Amino acid sequence: MKNIIKQAVLTSPLNFQFLSQREINVLKKNENSEIYDIFRSCALAVLCIDEESDDPDFLRNTYTDFDINIIQTNRGVKLELLNAPSLSFVDGQIIQGVKEHVFAVMRDVLHVHDKTNNDNLSFSGTENITNSVFDILRNTNVFVPGKEPNLIVCWGGHSINEEEYDYSKKVGYHLGLRGMDICTGCGMGAMKGPMKGAVIAHEKIRHSESRFVGLSEPGIIAAESPNPIVNNLIIMPDIEKRLEAFVRISHGIVVFPGGAGTAEELLYLIGILLHPDNSDIDFPVIISGPESSKSFILQLDDFIRSTIGEEGCSKYKISFDPEETARYMLEGTQKIHSARSKIDEAFYFNWGLKINKEFQIPFPIDHDVIRNLKIHLDLPKHELAANLRRLFSVIVAGNIKPDGVKAVREHGPFLLNCDEAIVDKLDELLKSFVSQHRMKLPSNIGYTPCYKLLK
Amino acid sequence: MKNIIKQAVLTSPLNFQFLSQREINVLKKNENSEIYDIFRSCALAVLCIDEESDDPDFLRNTYTDFDINIIQTNRGVKLELLNAPSLSFVDGQIIQGVKEHVFAVMRDVLHVHDKTNNDNLSFSGTENITNSVFDILRNTNVFVPGKEPNLIVCWGGHSINEEEYDYSKKVGYHLGLRGMDICTGCGMGAMKGPMKGAVIAHEKIRHSESRFVGLSEPGIIAAESPNPIVNNLIIMPDIEKRLEAFVRISHGIVVFPGGAGTAEELLYLIGILLHPDNSDIDFPVIISGPESSKSFILQLDDFIRSTIGEEGCSKYKISFDPEETARYMLEGTQKIHSARSKIDEAFYFNWGLKINKEFQIPFPIDHDVIRNLKIHLDLPKHELAANLRRLFSVIVAGNIKPDGVKAVREHGPFLLNCDEAIVDKLDELLKSFVSQHRMKLPSNIGYTPCYKLLK
Amino acid sequence: MKNIIKQAVLTSPLNFQFLSQREINVLKKNENSEIYDIFRSCALAVLCIDEESDDPDFLRNTYTDFDINIIQTNRGVKLELLNAPSLSFVDGQIIQGVKEHVFAVMRDVLHVHDKTNNDNLSFSGTENITNSVFDILRNTNVFVPGKEPNLIVCWGGHSINEEEYDYSKKVGYHLGLRGMDICTGCGMGAMKGPMKGAVIAHEKIRHSESRFVGLSEPGIIAAESPNPIVNNLIIMPDIEKRLEAFVRISHGIVVFPGGAGTAEELLYLIGILLHPDNSDIDFPVIISGPESSKSFILQLDDFIRSTIGEEGCSKYKISFDPEETARYMLEGTQKIHSARSKIDEAFYFNWGLKINKEFQIPFPIDHDVIRNLKIHLDLPKHELAANLRRLFSVIVAGNIKPDGVKAVREHGPFLLNCDEAIVDKLDELLKSFVSQHRMKLPSNIGYTPCYKLLK
Amino acid sequence: MKNIIKQAVLTSPLNFQFLSQREINVLKKNENSEIYDIFRSCALAVLCIDEESDDPDFLRNTYTDFDINIIQTNRGVKLELLNAPSLSFVDGQIIQGVKEHVFAVMRDVLHVHDKTNNDNLSFSGTENITNSVFDILRNTNVFVPGKEPNLIVCWGGHSINEEEYDYSKKVGYHLGLRGMDICTGCGMGAMKGPMKGAVIAHEKIRHSESRFVGLSEPGIIAAESPNPIVNNLIIMPDIEKRLEAFVRISHGIVVFPGGAGTAEELLYLIGILLHPDNSDIDFPVIISGPESSKSFILQLDDFIRSTIGEEGCSKYKISFDPEETARYMLEGTQKIHSARSKIDEAFYFNWGLKINKEFQIPFPIDHDVIRNLKIHLDLPKHELAANLRRLFSVIVAGNIKPDGVKAVREHGPFLLNCDEAIVDKLDELLKSFVSQHRMKLPSNIGYTPCYKLLK
């Protein structure tokens, strides 16, 4: 049974006050139903904290009569919620953090809509994409004047086991003790643990301007509702812009255990760092987990060594100790500080990183396109990493996402133009994901690979 | 002899930190010379505080080797000045207020350029113009969350006499004692006096977040360099957008003695307030000056009564007492507070005011167009006011502005399609402007009217 | 093995900057060895975070060569630590929260010394004691301008079981979600749990000015080192002043399971609330614990009912639900708000509460005095409560504190002038304390009562 | 005719919130009439801004029914004013700055009362006096963490001519442009001008935490009501403590033209700086005035040269240029910064300055004592300066203060044990004070010296 709040009016937090008539009209229900739908569904997602379902359609089907209206007032704007889930209300009052998330959704949906519809340059071409990613981020005030490099991204699965969760809290605590701020992709598990640990540590070191950045996008926010600890929620337009945001604003990345999605992120990162233009760029990456997850982490490491090779493995470090992990990140940020100071490069956005267009735009889930994707050991390393990343994107889709699952059902498994040695390693890795429950399968039927080697 | 500072590097104030590569490129000298020229000339203007010349070309011709370069750094952007006038430097250090003005110029030139070039809707149509005026203002942070109505615009001449200047200081002092913030068009005289008075008063009442707003535009900033007391300098794209900004963000207007420009502003205001759609809108306007300026003020009042009639005069009050003037403004803001609260209308931007398109776009200085301008007593009052405002715009141009003066020299005086009674009153008014030195004539040859009645 | 930092110099936080020559001299090692000793031993205690020993002498005996020196500088004062325990250092840097505690110790030791030595009125007479408690608290800035009633004291044992600890975190979380601030007596267990829960909740509701108040005194701080989350550590001169501080600054008290010390605190509270002058004063008290601690809580409740009677039990509520506990406290603070508003009584200090002198000064551990303590069911209820509180104070001393244990060893058990029915209930209660490990006995020999009924 | 406000209740500013019952009782009318009288008369003085009378008795005799009551409330304390002068009210609302002054009076009267009555050490002995001066200042928050040396004292007459007043404004402006804060003795003239100038300059350089310190004492505050620009009003216990406060908290002193009082202050300063122990201490002093006051300034300089000699003159510089004056002060503060940094001496209080007891306690106006005051050219220079300072104190009293005037009337002129050469120079100087209206005489009868040479 669902509990709802029939009506609630949210006054805007200070930094979301002022909208033009044009903007208010854009968000109105009748004016522009597509934008309104995104606005409504993202708002619904952020209101569903601690909702346990992983099914992205669950919210849509449960809170069918949820509605959100924007109202102009003499001191700014207000949002009226109708039939909102009661999960984020305490004694009838909305939790302030959740309220800020609703307004953050409003801010970003508006801004991206404006860029997409009224701006001629927005997302055309590599440079424009990067400038637009910058512009969306700047508009959220995530860049803070005078801040030294201290923003650590934490990646990893959202359905990790309890030991891994406690471990991620400890990493967050030790990062926090060293004054690091945390950025994640929102959601539970490895996304939430580090923030909880860091909150306690920040209190102890009186780190009063903590940034807990959550980077999401309309397609996944329903499955990964942001924790209210997140104090800067940012809704990027799609997954690729979100990945670019992660690597450009952060000063180091901790990868916790996870599933195919985490592997995709790791390959994205390795692919970029292996680009020859980036060879001089220091960027600390660490794969970190408790001793009990050692075999899993070593298997992932082995997969990368067997495919991309030692050069790929040289881009990250492995650790099983929270304090060591935190110290490695701290040292990494200090190196970034000194390297960027030398060339007067910005601390708050990594302009210097070369990101090729294939990392900036989505890879289509299309049997023909996939068949033409070359995955061979003799490719240049960064190309191989790029194509492996695409492959994992295909695997996630083929196993989990509605469109991918449907394509496989209709046209059979994707045919891969791939070295046999790679496929063998892949099979092995995926089976262990499944056996360790790191891969959520849509139903309780067993796992079947969604691909086949093209002979 | 001019004094210059050979080189100075300005670090950005906190709120002007973060620019994208695209924006930095726009401001570079070689990339986009038109934008760069505007940027450079506005920056030069704000560096010339207390420069006494009124000649808009003076700066251009004096500081020919002045240059400004933008530099990206790890903590934001910096601006390098070469051969800058030393007027705004104290012991080699730039006055902080002036530095902020230079960065404000950067901010607004960029923003307007972006709107004009990349945004499809920007300045097309009445509603888009208003939304864009709003957007430019919002981007300057002139809207402050939670502020109650308290922003008073002060208009008037910049070459007023000493008694009028002292009077304007007193008005500012009494406004300041009542917690009013001040907005002017920048420059000397009636633009500076009220701010100086208000600064002292704000110190006494511990009004810690004083807003001293200066609204300028690229065409006039050279002649009216902002006083460094201005703590929010805004460069609007042109005169009409600037006038709209004045009336939409303020909660009352004090008109001090001035010349033809002041008359134009007053007619703009009366024209808008007379629009039938605005008949319910309370907006306090007061013409205020010392006893010694009484005859001048009464003559101006008489001109309006004789042309637009009693209804026009009903839109303003006249006062010769600083405290009464301040109290009238305070009461006016209280009425606005209560009126807008009733309908939940915004305090920070007067969306409700109807401004017709003829007030939003420039009136061309063209003999043919001017001949078709109808100035007759039997027109609807708000149309007559609109056209009289245009007429004053023509007069200012024909007497002072290079283009207008040239047009008159080449094609003779502008022919006016105007009632004789109006022309007579106009002659009288302009002669008194001249005899009281309220109208700056370009050379020291005597005054000749730049218009003739069309018979 | 102990880890030490050979030398560390602490710059003062902003609010502990300015000392006079007289004050600096007072704190110097040679000038005033008694004050210096208190200063040094309290400083040592706050540096020993997470030290597990409960033995108050442990620190003294371990860090024998620890030293602390005060240094005057041009921007304030600094403290030099020699051979400090490394527990509160991260990568060689002291945790900011711990640093603040060291300076808080400095502040309070100085202030109390000044009051005791140079002030003629300080601790003489009931009113002067209350005024001095107020003055010590004010000097710590624990009173915050404009704060509404929201400070909840959490009492309870510091060696509670894991279930009770998790429960106390949840209570803290739900208090925090409702904007409550937390005050405890420092130390582990029920003192730390509520703060950790509240920190997370405050982050979620953006409660930016959290107060985590720790009230300690020189005699117990070594055994109950404050958690660095405490952001206002206050060292009161002795236990009775500390208890008075608890009840006067807080707006409600949650009592978690604990041992004899917790029982003493509860009886102190009941004794005061039963005073006829306080009958009109609303003050929410709740005994709260997990279902698994139910029998313990009911036994405590039964003891109070059997001795003081229903009237004593009417002064508190019992709950086994964290959210209900938090809601009860919230409602209590709202009642306080409205009750004090009516009579314009201060929110930040409960001046109205009558506290008799017997609650303000220590009860001596002396066989003769104890024999004259009357503990009879026919006493007025608030006197009986006062005397029972003294009795528990005797029991704590006789079982745990060095002086008390020695007195019993030398002169035999304390003889009690007490009704037999009360002694029976007492025996029962203490036995269950022992069997549940709620009472720390100095050695591992079994428990023997330190008292005997006087016949 | 006087205008009064029948009743006004002032809520306390944030930093004056919390008083104990003891303190509230001290300030009540019936409890302690002497303290109440000081409280009431100082409060009345600060309410009389812009009151033109110089007669210290004027206020007392005019506002006979003025009353002030202290009220404890749930958010702090309030002050009720009955029959207060309306001078500091705008539209019925008290000017915030004046309100703060009333509460500052409350704070300091209470603090000094507590020191005098309850503290055993307070004002006994040179060191205790200095520690108490420090303690009173610290309690006002005039010491600001992290501030670099920038506090300039401005001395000079309060009835200077218009040219001197404008000059003092310009000096304040140029000090303000260089980030200097201002401290004066309150009142009009040279006390007000520099603050007005500095306010404008601080606005221009965005110096947001301006300190405008006013140092007064109960005996003179009625004659020198503080300007509401003063944002830290401090009431020292008497004239000598006030003088010590001036020299210990400031980092430079500008002496503007003034009368006998100004001469007394200058001699106090020279006397201290000449003390052999202070020979290494850099402290910038400048006598500064417009060209039109040149002859006056040179005469003062000549008097010092003729009496104390070149060594006395070496302790100050003379200037007739506001910018030069400001630059000299800036350089002086920089020297202080570097000198004190070397020895880690405090910036905020000049502990290192030796001030002998004769400068710390009042000199009695008593014919016998005065006759024993030795004023001879062969005395050590700093003793001669000390005695000359006492002599000017006698002259001020004998000409202006009620007690002194009465003593002269009853017992004849004071007999001076003084070199004839000195007396001649003194006669000359005083005559020029009188002729330039720098000395206020109580009635309009001519000036008669209040002293005679002892032969």
Coordinates of C-alpha atoms in Angstrom, one line a residue, chain D residues 137-345:
Chain D
L137 CA 38.2 46.0 25.3
R138 CA 38.1 42.2 24.6
N139 CA 34.6 42.1 26.0
T140 CA 33.4 44.5 23.3
N141 CA 34.7 42.3 20.5
V142 CA 36.9 45.2 19.2
F143 CA 39.7 42.6 18.7
V144 CA 38.9 40.9 15.5
P145 CA 40.6 37.5 14.7
G146 CA 43.0 37.7 11.8
K147 CA 43.0 41.5 11.4
E148 CA 46.3 43.0 10.3
P149 CA 47.3 46.4 11.9
N150 CA 44.9 49.0 10.4
L151 CA 43.3 51.0 13.2
I152 CA 44.1 54.7 13.1
V153 CA 43.1 57.0 15.9
C154 CA 42.0 60.5 14.9
W155 CA 42.3 63.2 17.6
G156 CA 41.4 66.9 17.4
G157 CA 38.9 69.5 18.4
H158 CA 35.2 69.0 18.1
S159 CA 34.6 72.6 17.3
I160 CA 37.0 73.1 14.3
N161 CA 36.2 75.4 11.4
E162 CA 34.7 74.3 8.1
E163 CA 37.9 74.1 6.2
E164 CA 39.4 71.9 8.9
Y165 CA 36.3 69.7 9.0
D166 CA 36.5 69.1 5.2
Y167 CA 40.2 68.4 5.5
S168 CA 39.5 65.8 8.1
K169 CA 36.9 64.2 5.8
K170 CA 39.5 64.0 3.1
V171 CA 42.1 62.4 5.4
G172 CA 39.4 59.8 6.4
Y173 CA 38.7 59.2 2.7
H174 CA 42.3 58.6 1.9
L175 CA 42.8 56.4 5.0
G176 CA 39.7 54.5 4.0
L177 CA 40.9 53.9 0.4
R178 CA 43.9 52.3 2.0
G179 CA 41.8 49.9 4.1
M180 CA 42.4 51.7 7.3
D181 CA 39.7 51.6 10.1
I182 CA 39.1 54.6 12.3
C183 CA 39.0 55.1 16.0
T184 CA 38.0 58.4 17.7
G185 CA 36.8 59.8 21.0
C186 CA 33.2 60.3 19.7
G187 CA 31.6 63.7 19.2
M188 CA 31.6 66.2 16.4
G189 CA 34.3 67.9 14.3
A190 CA 37.5 66.1 13.9
M191 CA 35.9 63.0 15.5
K192 CA 33.2 62.8 12.8
G193 CA 34.8 64.0 9.6
P194 CA 37.3 61.1 9.2
M195 CA 34.6 58.5 9.7
K196 CA 32.4 60.1 7.1
G197 CA 35.2 60.1 4.6
A198 CA 36.2 56.6 5.4
V199 CA 32.7 55.3 5.0
I200 CA 32.6 56.4 1.4
A201 CA 36.0 55.0 0.7
H202 CA 35.3 51.7 2.3
E203 CA 32.2 51.4 0.1
K204 CA 34.4 51.9 -2.9
I205 CA 37.0 49.4 -2.0
R206 CA 34.3 46.9 -0.7
H207 CA 35.9 47.0 2.8
S208 CA 33.0 45.1 4.3
E209 CA 34.0 44.8 7.9
S210 CA 34.8 48.4 8.7
R211 CA 35.5 49.2 12.3
F212 CA 34.5 52.6 13.5
V213 CA 35.5 52.6 17.1
G214 CA 34.4 55.2 19.5
L215 CA 36.1 55.4 22.9
S216 CA 34.3 57.4 25.5
E217 CA 33.8 57.5 29.3
P218 CA 30.9 58.5 31.5
G219 CA 32.3 61.9 32.3
I220 CA 32.5 63.2 28.7
I221 CA 29.9 61.2 26.7
A222 CA 27.2 63.8 27.4
A223 CA 29.3 66.5 25.8
E224 CA 30.5 64.3 23.0
S225 CA 27.6 62.1 21.9
P226 CA 28.8 59.4 19.5
N227 CA 28.0 59.6 15.8
P228 CA 25.8 56.6 14.8
I229 CA 28.5 55.7 12.3
V230 CA 30.5 54.4 15.2
N231 CA 29.9 50.7 15.1
N232 CA 31.8 49.8 18.3
L233 CA 31.1 52.2 21.1
I234 CA 33.2 51.5 24.2
I235 CA 32.7 53.2 27.5
M236 CA 35.9 53.0 29.5
P237 CA 35.8 53.7 33.2
D238 CA 37.7 57.0 33.2
I239 CA 39.8 59.4 31.0
E240 CA 43.2 57.7 31.8
K241 CA 41.9 54.2 30.9
R242 CA 40.4 55.6 27.8
L243 CA 43.8 57.2 26.8
E244 CA 45.5 53.9 27.5
A245 CA 43.0 52.1 25.3
F246 CA 43.6 54.6 22.5
V247 CA 47.4 54.0 22.4
R248 CA 47.2 50.2 23.0
I249 CA 44.7 49.2 20.3
S250 CA 45.7 51.7 17.6
H251 CA 48.4 51.5 15.0
G252 CA 48.9 55.1 14.4
I253 CA 47.5 58.5 15.4
V254 CA 46.5 61.5 13.4
V255 CA 46.2 64.7 15.4
F256 CA 44.0 67.4 13.8
P257 CA 43.9 71.0 15.0
G258 CA 42.1 71.3 18.4
G259 CA 42.3 73.1 21.7
A260 CA 43.7 72.5 25.2
G261 CA 42.3 69.0 25.3
T262 CA 44.0 68.0 22.1
A263 CA 47.3 69.5 23.4
E264 CA 46.8 67.3 26.6
E265 CA 46.4 64.2 24.4
L266 CA 49.4 65.0 22.3
L267 CA 51.6 65.5 25.4
Y268 CA 50.3 62.2 26.9
L269 CA 51.4 60.5 23.7
I270 CA 54.8 62.2 23.6
G271 CA 55.4 61.5 27.2
I272 CA 54.9 57.8 26.7
L273 CA 56.9 57.5 23.5
L274 CA 59.8 59.3 25.2
H275 CA 60.0 56.8 27.9
P276 CA 63.4 55.1 27.5
D277 CA 61.8 51.6 27.5
N278 CA 59.7 52.6 24.5
S279 CA 62.6 53.9 22.4
D280 CA 62.6 50.9 20.1
I281 CA 58.8 51.0 19.5
D282 CA 57.7 52.4 16.1
F283 CA 54.4 54.3 16.4
P284 CA 53.4 56.7 13.7
V285 CA 52.0 60.1 14.8
I286 CA 51.2 62.9 12.5
I287 CA 49.9 66.4 13.1
S288 CA 47.8 67.2 10.0
G289 CA 45.7 70.1 8.9
P290 CA 44.9 72.3 5.9
E291 CA 47.3 75.0 4.7
S292 CA 45.0 77.5 6.4
S293 CA 45.8 76.0 9.8
K294 CA 49.5 76.0 9.2
S295 CA 50.4 78.8 11.6
F296 CA 48.4 77.1 14.4
I297 CA 50.1 73.8 13.9
L298 CA 53.6 75.4 13.7
Q299 CA 52.9 77.2 17.0
L300 CA 52.0 74.0 18.7
D301 CA 55.1 72.4 17.3
D302 CA 57.2 75.4 18.5
F303 CA 55.8 75.0 22.0
I304 CA 56.9 71.4 22.1
R305 CA 60.3 72.2 20.7
S306 CA 60.8 75.0 23.2
T307 CA 59.8 72.9 26.2
I308 CA 60.6 69.2 25.6
G309 CA 63.0 69.9 22.8
E310 CA 63.8 68.4 19.4
E311 CA 63.5 64.9 20.9
G312 CA 59.8 65.5 21.6
C313 CA 59.3 66.8 18.0
S314 CA 61.0 63.7 16.6
K315 CA 58.0 61.6 17.8
Y316 CA 55.6 63.1 15.2
K317 CA 55.5 64.3 11.6
I318 CA 53.7 67.3 10.3
S319 CA 51.7 67.3 7.1
F320 CA 49.3 69.6 5.2
D321 CA 48.2 67.0 2.6
P322 CA 45.5 64.4 3.2
E323 CA 46.9 61.8 0.8
E324 CA 50.4 62.2 2.3
T325 CA 48.9 61.8 5.8
A326 CA 47.1 58.6 4.8
R327 CA 50.2 57.2 3.1
Y328 CA 52.3 57.9 6.2
M329 CA 49.8 56.0 8.3
L330 CA 49.7 53.1 5.9
E331 CA 53.5 52.9 6.0
G332 CA 53.5 53.1 9.7
T333 CA 51.1 50.2 10.0
Q334 CA 53.3 48.2 7.7
K335 CA 56.3 48.8 9.9
I336 CA 54.3 47.7 12.9
H337 CA 53.3 44.6 11.1
S338 CA 56.9 43.7 10.4
A339 CA 58.3 44.7 13.7
R340 CA 55.7 42.8 15.7
S341 CA 55.8 39.8 13.4
K342 CA 59.5 39.5 14.2
I343 CA 58.9 39.1 17.9
D344 CA 55.5 37.5 17.6
E345 CA 54.0 40.4 19.4

